[in-house]
Coordinates of C-alpha atoms in Angstrom, one line a residue:
X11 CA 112.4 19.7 40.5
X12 CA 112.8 22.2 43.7
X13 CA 110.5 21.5 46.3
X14 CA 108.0 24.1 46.8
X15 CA 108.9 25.7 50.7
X16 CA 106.1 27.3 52.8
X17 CA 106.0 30.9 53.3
X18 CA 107.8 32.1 56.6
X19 CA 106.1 33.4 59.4
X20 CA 106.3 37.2 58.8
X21 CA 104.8 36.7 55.3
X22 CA 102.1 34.9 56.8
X23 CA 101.6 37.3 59.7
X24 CA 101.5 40.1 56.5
X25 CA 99.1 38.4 54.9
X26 CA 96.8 37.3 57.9
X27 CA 97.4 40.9 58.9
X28 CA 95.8 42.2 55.1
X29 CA 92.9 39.7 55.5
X30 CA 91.7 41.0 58.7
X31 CA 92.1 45.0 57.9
X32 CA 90.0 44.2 54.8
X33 CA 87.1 42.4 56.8
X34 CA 87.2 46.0 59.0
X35 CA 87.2 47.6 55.8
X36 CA 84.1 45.5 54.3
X37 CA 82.6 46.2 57.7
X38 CA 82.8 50.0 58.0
X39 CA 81.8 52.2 59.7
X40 CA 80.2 49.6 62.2
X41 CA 82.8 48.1 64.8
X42 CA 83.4 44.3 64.7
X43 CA 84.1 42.0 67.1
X44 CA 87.4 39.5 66.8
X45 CA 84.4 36.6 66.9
X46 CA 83.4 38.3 63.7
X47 CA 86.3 39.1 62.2
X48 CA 87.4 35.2 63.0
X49 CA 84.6 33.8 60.6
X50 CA 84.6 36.8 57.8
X51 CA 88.5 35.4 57.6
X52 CA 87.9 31.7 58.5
X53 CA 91.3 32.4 60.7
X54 CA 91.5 31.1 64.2
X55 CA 90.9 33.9 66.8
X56 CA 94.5 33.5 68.3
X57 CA 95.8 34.1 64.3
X58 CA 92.9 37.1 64.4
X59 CA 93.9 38.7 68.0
X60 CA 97.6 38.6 67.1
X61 CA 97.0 40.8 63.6
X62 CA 94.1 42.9 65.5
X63 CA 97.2 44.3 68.1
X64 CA 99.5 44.4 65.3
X65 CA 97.3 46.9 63.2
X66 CA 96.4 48.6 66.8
X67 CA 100.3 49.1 67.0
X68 CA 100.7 50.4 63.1
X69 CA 97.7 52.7 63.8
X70 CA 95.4 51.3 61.2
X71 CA 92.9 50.0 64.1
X72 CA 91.1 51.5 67.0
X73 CA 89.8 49.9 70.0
X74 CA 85.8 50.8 71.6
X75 CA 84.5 49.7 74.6
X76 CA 82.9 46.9 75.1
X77 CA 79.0 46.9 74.6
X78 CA 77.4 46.3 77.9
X79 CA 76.2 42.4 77.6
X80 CA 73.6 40.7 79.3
X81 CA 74.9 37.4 79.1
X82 CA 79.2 37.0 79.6
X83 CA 81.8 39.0 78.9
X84 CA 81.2 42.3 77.0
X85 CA 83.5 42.1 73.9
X86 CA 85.9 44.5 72.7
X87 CA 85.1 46.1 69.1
X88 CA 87.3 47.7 66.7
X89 CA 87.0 49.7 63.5
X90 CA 88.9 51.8 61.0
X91 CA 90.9 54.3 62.6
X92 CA 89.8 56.6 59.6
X93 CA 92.5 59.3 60.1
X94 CA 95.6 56.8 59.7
X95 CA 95.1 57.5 55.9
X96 CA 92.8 60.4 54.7
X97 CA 92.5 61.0 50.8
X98 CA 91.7 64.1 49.0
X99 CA 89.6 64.5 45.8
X100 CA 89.0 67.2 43.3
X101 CA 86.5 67.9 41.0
X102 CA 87.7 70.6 38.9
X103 CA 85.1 72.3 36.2
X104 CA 84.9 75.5 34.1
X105 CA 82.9 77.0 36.4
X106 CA 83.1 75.5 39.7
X107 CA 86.3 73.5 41.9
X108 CA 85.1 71.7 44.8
X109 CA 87.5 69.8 47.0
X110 CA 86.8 67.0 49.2
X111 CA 88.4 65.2 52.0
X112 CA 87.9 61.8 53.6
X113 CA 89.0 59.4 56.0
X114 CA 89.8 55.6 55.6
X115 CA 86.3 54.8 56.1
X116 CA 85.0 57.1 53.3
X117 CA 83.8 59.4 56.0
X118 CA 83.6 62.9 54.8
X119 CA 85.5 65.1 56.9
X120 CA 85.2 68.5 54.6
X121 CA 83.5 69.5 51.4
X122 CA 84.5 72.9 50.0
X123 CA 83.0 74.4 46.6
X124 CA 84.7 77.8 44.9
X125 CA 82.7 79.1 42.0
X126 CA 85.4 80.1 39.2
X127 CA 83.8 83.6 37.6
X128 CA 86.5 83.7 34.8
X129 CA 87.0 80.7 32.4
X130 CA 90.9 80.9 32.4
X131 CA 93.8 78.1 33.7
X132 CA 95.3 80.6 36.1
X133 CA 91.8 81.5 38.1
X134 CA 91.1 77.9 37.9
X135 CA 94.4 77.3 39.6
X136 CA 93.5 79.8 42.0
X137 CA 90.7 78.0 42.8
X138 CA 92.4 75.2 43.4
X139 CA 95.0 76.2 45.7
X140 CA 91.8 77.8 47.5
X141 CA 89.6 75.0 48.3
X142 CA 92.3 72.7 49.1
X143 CA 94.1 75.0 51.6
X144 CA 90.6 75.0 53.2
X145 CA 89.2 71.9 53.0
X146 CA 92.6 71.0 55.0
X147 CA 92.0 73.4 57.4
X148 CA 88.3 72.0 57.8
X149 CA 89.3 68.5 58.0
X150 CA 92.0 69.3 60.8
X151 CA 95.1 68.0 58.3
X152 CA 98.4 69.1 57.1
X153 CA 98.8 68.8 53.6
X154 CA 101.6 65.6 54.3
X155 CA 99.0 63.7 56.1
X156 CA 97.0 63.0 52.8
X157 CA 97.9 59.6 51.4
X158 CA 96.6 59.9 47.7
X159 CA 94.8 62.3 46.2
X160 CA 92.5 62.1 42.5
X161 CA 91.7 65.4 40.8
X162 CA 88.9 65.6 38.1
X163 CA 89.1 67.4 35.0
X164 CA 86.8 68.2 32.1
X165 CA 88.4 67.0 28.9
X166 CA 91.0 63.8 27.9
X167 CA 93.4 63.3 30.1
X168 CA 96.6 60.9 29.0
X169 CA 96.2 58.0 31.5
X170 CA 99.8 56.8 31.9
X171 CA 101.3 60.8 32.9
X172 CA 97.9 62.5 33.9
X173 CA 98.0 64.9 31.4
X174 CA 95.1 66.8 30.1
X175 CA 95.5 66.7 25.8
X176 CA 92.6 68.3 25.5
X177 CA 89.6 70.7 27.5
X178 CA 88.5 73.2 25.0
X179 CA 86.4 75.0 28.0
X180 CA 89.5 76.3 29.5
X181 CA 91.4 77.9 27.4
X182 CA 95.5 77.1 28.4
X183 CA 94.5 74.4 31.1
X184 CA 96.2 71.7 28.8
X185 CA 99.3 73.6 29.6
X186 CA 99.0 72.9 33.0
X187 CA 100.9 70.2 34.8
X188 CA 97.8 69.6 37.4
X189 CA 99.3 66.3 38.6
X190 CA 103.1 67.8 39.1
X191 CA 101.7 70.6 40.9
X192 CA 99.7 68.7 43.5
X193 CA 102.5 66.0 43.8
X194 CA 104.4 69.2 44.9
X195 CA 101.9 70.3 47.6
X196 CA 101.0 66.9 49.1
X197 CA 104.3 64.5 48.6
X198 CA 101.8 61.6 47.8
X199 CA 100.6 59.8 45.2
X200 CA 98.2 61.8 42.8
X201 CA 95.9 60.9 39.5
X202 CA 94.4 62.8 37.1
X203 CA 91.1 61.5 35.2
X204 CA 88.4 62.8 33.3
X205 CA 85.6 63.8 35.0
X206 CA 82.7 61.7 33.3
X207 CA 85.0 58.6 33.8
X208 CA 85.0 59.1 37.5
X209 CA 81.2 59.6 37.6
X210 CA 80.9 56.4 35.7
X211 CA 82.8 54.4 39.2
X212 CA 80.8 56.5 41.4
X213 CA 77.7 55.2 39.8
X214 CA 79.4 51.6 39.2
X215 CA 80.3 51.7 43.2
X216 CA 76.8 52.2 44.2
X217 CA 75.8 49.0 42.3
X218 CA 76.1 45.4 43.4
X219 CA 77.4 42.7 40.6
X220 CA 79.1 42.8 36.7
X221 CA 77.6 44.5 34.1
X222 CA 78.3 47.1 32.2
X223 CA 77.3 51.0 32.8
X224 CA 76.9 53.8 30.8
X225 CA 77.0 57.1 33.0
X226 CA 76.7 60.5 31.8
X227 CA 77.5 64.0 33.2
X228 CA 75.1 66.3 31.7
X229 CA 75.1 70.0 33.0
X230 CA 76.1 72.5 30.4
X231 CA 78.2 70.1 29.0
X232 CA 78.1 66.3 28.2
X233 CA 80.2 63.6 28.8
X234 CA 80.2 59.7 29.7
X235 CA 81.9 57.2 31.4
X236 CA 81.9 53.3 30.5
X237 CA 82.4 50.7 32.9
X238 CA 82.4 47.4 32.3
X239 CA 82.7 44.7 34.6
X240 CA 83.8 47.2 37.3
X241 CA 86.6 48.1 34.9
X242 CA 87.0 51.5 33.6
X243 CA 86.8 51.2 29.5
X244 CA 88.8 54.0 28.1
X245 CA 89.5 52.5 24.6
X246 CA 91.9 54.7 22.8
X247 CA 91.6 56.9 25.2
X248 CA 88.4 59.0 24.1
X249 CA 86.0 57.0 25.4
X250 CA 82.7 58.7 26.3
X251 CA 82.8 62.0 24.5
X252 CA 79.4 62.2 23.7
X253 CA 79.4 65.8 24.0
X254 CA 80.9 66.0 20.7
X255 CA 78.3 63.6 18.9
X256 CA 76.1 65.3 16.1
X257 CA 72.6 64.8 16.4
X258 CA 70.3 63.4 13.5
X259 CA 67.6 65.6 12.4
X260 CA 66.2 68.8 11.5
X261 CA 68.0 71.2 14.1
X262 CA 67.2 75.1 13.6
X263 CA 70.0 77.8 14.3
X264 CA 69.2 80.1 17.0
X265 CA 72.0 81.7 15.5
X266 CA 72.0 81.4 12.0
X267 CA 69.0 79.5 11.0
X268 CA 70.9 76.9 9.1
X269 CA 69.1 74.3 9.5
X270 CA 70.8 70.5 9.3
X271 CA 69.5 68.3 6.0
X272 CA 66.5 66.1 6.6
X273 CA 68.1 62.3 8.1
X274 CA 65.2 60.7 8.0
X275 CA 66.0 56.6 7.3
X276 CA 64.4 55.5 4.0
X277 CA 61.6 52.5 5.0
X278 CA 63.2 49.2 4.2
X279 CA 60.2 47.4 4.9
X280 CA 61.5 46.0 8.2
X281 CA 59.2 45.2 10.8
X282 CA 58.8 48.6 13.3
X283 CA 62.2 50.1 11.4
X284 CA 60.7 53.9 11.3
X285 CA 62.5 56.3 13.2
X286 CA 61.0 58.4 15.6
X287 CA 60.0 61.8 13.6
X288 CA 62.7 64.3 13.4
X289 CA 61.2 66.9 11.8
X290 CA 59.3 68.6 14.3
X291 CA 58.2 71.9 14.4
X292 CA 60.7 75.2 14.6
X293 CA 62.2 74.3 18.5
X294 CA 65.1 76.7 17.8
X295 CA 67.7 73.9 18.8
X296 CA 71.2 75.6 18.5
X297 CA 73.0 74.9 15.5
X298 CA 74.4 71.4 15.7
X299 CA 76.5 71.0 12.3
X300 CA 79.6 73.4 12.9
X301 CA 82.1 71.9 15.5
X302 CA 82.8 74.9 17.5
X303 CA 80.3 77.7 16.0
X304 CA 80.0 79.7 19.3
X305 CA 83.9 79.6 19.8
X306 CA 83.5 77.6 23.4
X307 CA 84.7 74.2 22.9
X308 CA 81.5 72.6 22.8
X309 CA 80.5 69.8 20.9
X310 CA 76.9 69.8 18.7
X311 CA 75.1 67.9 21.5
X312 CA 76.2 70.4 24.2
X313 CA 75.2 73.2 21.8
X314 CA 72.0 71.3 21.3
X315 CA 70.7 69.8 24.8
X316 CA 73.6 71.2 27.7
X317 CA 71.5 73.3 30.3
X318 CA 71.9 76.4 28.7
X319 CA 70.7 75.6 25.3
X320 CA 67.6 73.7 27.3
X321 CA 66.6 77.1 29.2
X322 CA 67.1 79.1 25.4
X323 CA 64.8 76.3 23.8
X324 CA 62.1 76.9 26.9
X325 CA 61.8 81.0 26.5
X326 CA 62.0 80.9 23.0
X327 CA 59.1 78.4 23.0
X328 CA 57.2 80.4 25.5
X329 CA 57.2 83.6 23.6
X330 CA 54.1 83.2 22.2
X331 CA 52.7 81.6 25.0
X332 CA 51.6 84.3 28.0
X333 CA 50.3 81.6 30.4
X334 CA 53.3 79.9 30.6
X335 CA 56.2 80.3 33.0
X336 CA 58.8 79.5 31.0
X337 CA 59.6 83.3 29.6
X338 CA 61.3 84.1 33.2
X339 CA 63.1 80.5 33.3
X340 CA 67.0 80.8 34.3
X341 CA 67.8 77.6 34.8
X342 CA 67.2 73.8 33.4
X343 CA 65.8 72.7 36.6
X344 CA 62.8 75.0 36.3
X345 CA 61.7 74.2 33.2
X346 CA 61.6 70.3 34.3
X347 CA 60.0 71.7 37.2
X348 CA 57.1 73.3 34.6
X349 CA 56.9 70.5 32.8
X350 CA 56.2 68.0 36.0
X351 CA 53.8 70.8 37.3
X352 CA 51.8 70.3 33.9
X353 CA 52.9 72.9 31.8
X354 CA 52.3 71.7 28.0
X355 CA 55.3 73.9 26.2
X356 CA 57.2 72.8 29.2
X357 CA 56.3 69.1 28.5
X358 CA 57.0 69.6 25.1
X359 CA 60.5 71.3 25.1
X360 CA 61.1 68.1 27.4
X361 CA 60.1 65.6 25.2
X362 CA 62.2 67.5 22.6
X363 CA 65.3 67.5 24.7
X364 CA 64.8 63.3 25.6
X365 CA 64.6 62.8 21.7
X366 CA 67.4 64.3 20.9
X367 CA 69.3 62.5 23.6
X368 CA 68.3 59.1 22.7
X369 CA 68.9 59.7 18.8
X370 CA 72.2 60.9 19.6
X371 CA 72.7 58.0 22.3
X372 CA 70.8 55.1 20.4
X373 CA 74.1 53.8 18.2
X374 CA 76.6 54.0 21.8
X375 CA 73.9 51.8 22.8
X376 CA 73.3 49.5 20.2
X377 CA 77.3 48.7 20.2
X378 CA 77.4 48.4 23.6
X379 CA 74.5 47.3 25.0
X380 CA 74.6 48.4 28.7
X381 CA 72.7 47.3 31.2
X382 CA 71.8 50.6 32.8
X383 CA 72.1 54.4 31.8
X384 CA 73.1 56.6 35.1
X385 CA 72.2 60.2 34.4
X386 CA 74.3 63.1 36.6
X387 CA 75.2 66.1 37.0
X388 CA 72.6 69.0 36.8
X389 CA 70.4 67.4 34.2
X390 CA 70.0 64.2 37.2
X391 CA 67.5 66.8 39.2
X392 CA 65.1 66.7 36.5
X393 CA 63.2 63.6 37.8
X394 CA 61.2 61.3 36.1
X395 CA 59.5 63.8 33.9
X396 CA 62.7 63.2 31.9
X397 CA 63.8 59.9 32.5
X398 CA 60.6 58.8 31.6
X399 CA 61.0 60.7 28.0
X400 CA 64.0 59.8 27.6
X401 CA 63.3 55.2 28.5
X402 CA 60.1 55.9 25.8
X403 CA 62.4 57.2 22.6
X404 CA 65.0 54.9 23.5
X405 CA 62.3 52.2 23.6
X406 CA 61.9 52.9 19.8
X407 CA 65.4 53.1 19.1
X408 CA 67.0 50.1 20.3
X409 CA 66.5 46.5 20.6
X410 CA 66.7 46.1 24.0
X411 CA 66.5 49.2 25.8
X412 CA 68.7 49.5 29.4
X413 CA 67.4 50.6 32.6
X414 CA 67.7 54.6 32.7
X415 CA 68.3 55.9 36.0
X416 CA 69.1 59.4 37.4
X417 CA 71.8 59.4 40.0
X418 CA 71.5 59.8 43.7
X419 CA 74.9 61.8 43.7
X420 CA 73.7 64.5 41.0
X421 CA 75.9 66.8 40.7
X422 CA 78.5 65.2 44.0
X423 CA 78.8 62.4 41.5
X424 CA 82.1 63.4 40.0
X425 CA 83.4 64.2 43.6
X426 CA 82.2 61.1 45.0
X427 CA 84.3 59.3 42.0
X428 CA 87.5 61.1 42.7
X429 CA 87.6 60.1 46.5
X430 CA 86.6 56.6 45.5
X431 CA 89.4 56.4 43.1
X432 CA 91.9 58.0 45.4
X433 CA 90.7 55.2 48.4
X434 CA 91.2 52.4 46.2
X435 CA 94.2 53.1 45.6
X436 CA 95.3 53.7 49.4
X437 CA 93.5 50.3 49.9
X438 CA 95.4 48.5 47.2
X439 CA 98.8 49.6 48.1
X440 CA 98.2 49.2 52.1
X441 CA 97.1 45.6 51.6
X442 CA 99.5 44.6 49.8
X443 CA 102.3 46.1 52.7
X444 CA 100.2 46.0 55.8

């Protein structure tokens, strides 16, 4: 049997090297002292000063002067130099691109946003090219100073190549090679993920300890992201396409008044086994039953609850009412605006849209049984008037309801995601070399 030797001195100096640039990391932005970083490593300070004017040298450090002290020596601090490796993330919807840069640290340095007025791949690549070009001019950068870069897109994207099989809201964008063309711009490494998936680590990132997290994007569209353990769950690769579940119920047509066959649960004689009643009065819910019937892509819960069908639902239900608001509404946010102000049809198109959400989400949460429900995107602005609508059906629904929570990020979630992904993977591969 060989005898196991001891690893030389410059793959000890690597590794001591790693250790201490991930304490400045876990300590960012604030500067840390090489007392500090001696304990957070449990390395000697000779071993710590050493690696300290290593990374100096290598440009992945930078020195501040010393604090004045009242007592001794002031001691020299040093933090991230954040511009040794800035990242670039996309977030790249139907309607909107936004593209966002930042340094080591997480720092943003620039944050542009293009609205896209024509749903096609080539103004969306337009877009592209557009905020990018900017956002580098913002930041100060050249497009070979970006180290990684993460770009966001609506529909599933093939995780091994970064393809995009399939994004029914814009039409011919599954024929674009998104991740060849930015690896042609920047020379660096680049991934392409679904959008709601990247939401789903922004929302996981923002959270201390395992579990596992259900997050959902709902603007005009929906779509979730699992994460479990503070491991992306894919599955077959479709994970989190909620947009594209069919709600239960009695769901008018605005469009065809076909309405959906009664799906009310026979009693069983369980104990509290009734469903919530689905069979409310005339709401004028779009047509959930036909996969595409307006020709769009979306699925029968988008149809049903995105943003647009919520603001059709709100003046429909006002038509008859004078004293309510809700006739002029143009967007989501006003009617949960209406409803929190006290408005009753308001309240009660609100209460409509939470119960369809929970039917539809009730079975993703029975098999998975999360531990919290992160809502963003446009919907997340809502407030509690819907969260609160939404944690009461699920309440009947399930047997042990999760936390619902709107997200902080709303609609920056996705964007937030995509620069998180692209810094992890900076991280990983620089510790692993440094």
């Amino acid at each position: 049997m060989m005898e196991e030797r001891p690893a030389g001195t410059p793959v000890l100096r690597r590794m001591n090297r790693a250790a201490v640039l991930d304490a400045v990391r876990r300590r960012a932005p604030e500067p840390v002292r090489l007392a500090e970083l001696s304990q957070l490593t449990e390395l000697t300070r000779p071993t710590v000063a050493q690696a300290v004017e290593d990374l100096l040298a290598a440009g992945w450090l930078r020195q501040h002067a010393p604090r004045p002290a009242t007592v001794g020596r002031p001691a020299t601090r040093f933090s991230l130099n954040g511009r040794a490796a800035p990242v670039l993330g996309l977030d790249v919807g139907p309607h909107t691109v936004t593209a966002g840069i930042a340094d080591l640290a997480g720092e943003r340095l620039a944050v542009i946003r293009r609205t896209v007025r024509h749903r096609s791949a080539r103004h969306l690549l337009e877009a592209v090219d557009e905020v990018t070009d900017e956002a580098l001019a913002t930041a100060g950068l050249a497009a070979e100073q970006i180290t990684a870069v993460t770009a966001a897109t609506p529909g599933i994207v093939e995780e091994t190549t970064g393809r995009v099989l399939f994004v029914p809201s814009v039409p011919g964008w599954s024929e674009i090679d998104l991740a060849g063309r930015l690896r042609a711009h920047f020379r660096c490494a680049v991934t392409v993920e679904n959008d709601a998936n990247l939401a789903a680590l922004a929302a996981a990132h923002q959270r201390t300890g395992a579990g596992t997290l259900l997050a959902v994007q709902w603007g005009e569209r929906l779509g979730a992201g699992v994460v479990i353990d503070g491991r992306l769950h894919r599955g077959a690769g479709q994970a989190g396409e909620i947009g594209f579940i069919r709600p239960a119920g009695n769901l008018p047509n605005t469009g065809s008044n076909t309405d959906l066959p009664n799906t009310d649960l026979p009693n069983t004689d369980l104990p509290n086994t009734d469903l919530p009643n689905t069979d409310l009065p005339n709401t004028d819910l779009p047509d959930a039953d036909l996969p595409d019937a307006a020709g769009d892509g979306r699925g029968p819960l988008e149809r049903a609850i995105g943003a647009e069908a919520i603001v059709n639902l709100a003046r429909h239900r006002a038509a008859g009412h004078p004293e309510s608001g809700l006739a002029r509404a143009t967007d989501a946010a006003a009617v949960f605006a209406a409803a929190a102000g006290g408005d009753p049809i308001a309240a009660e198109v609100v209460d409509r849209v939470a119960a369809v959400f929970a039917e539809a989400i009730a079975p993703v949460v029975l098999v998975l049984s999360p531990h919290v429900i992160v809502i963003g995107g446009g919907i997340a602005r809502a407030g509690a008037v819907l969260l609160d609508a939404i944690a009461r059906h699920l309440e009947d629904l399930t047997l042990t309801p999760p936390s619902v929570e709107l997200s902080e990020l709303a609609e920056g979630t996705v964007l937030t995601g995509a620069i998180q992904m692209a810094l992890d993977g900076v991280w990983r591969d620089t510790l692993a070399v440094c």
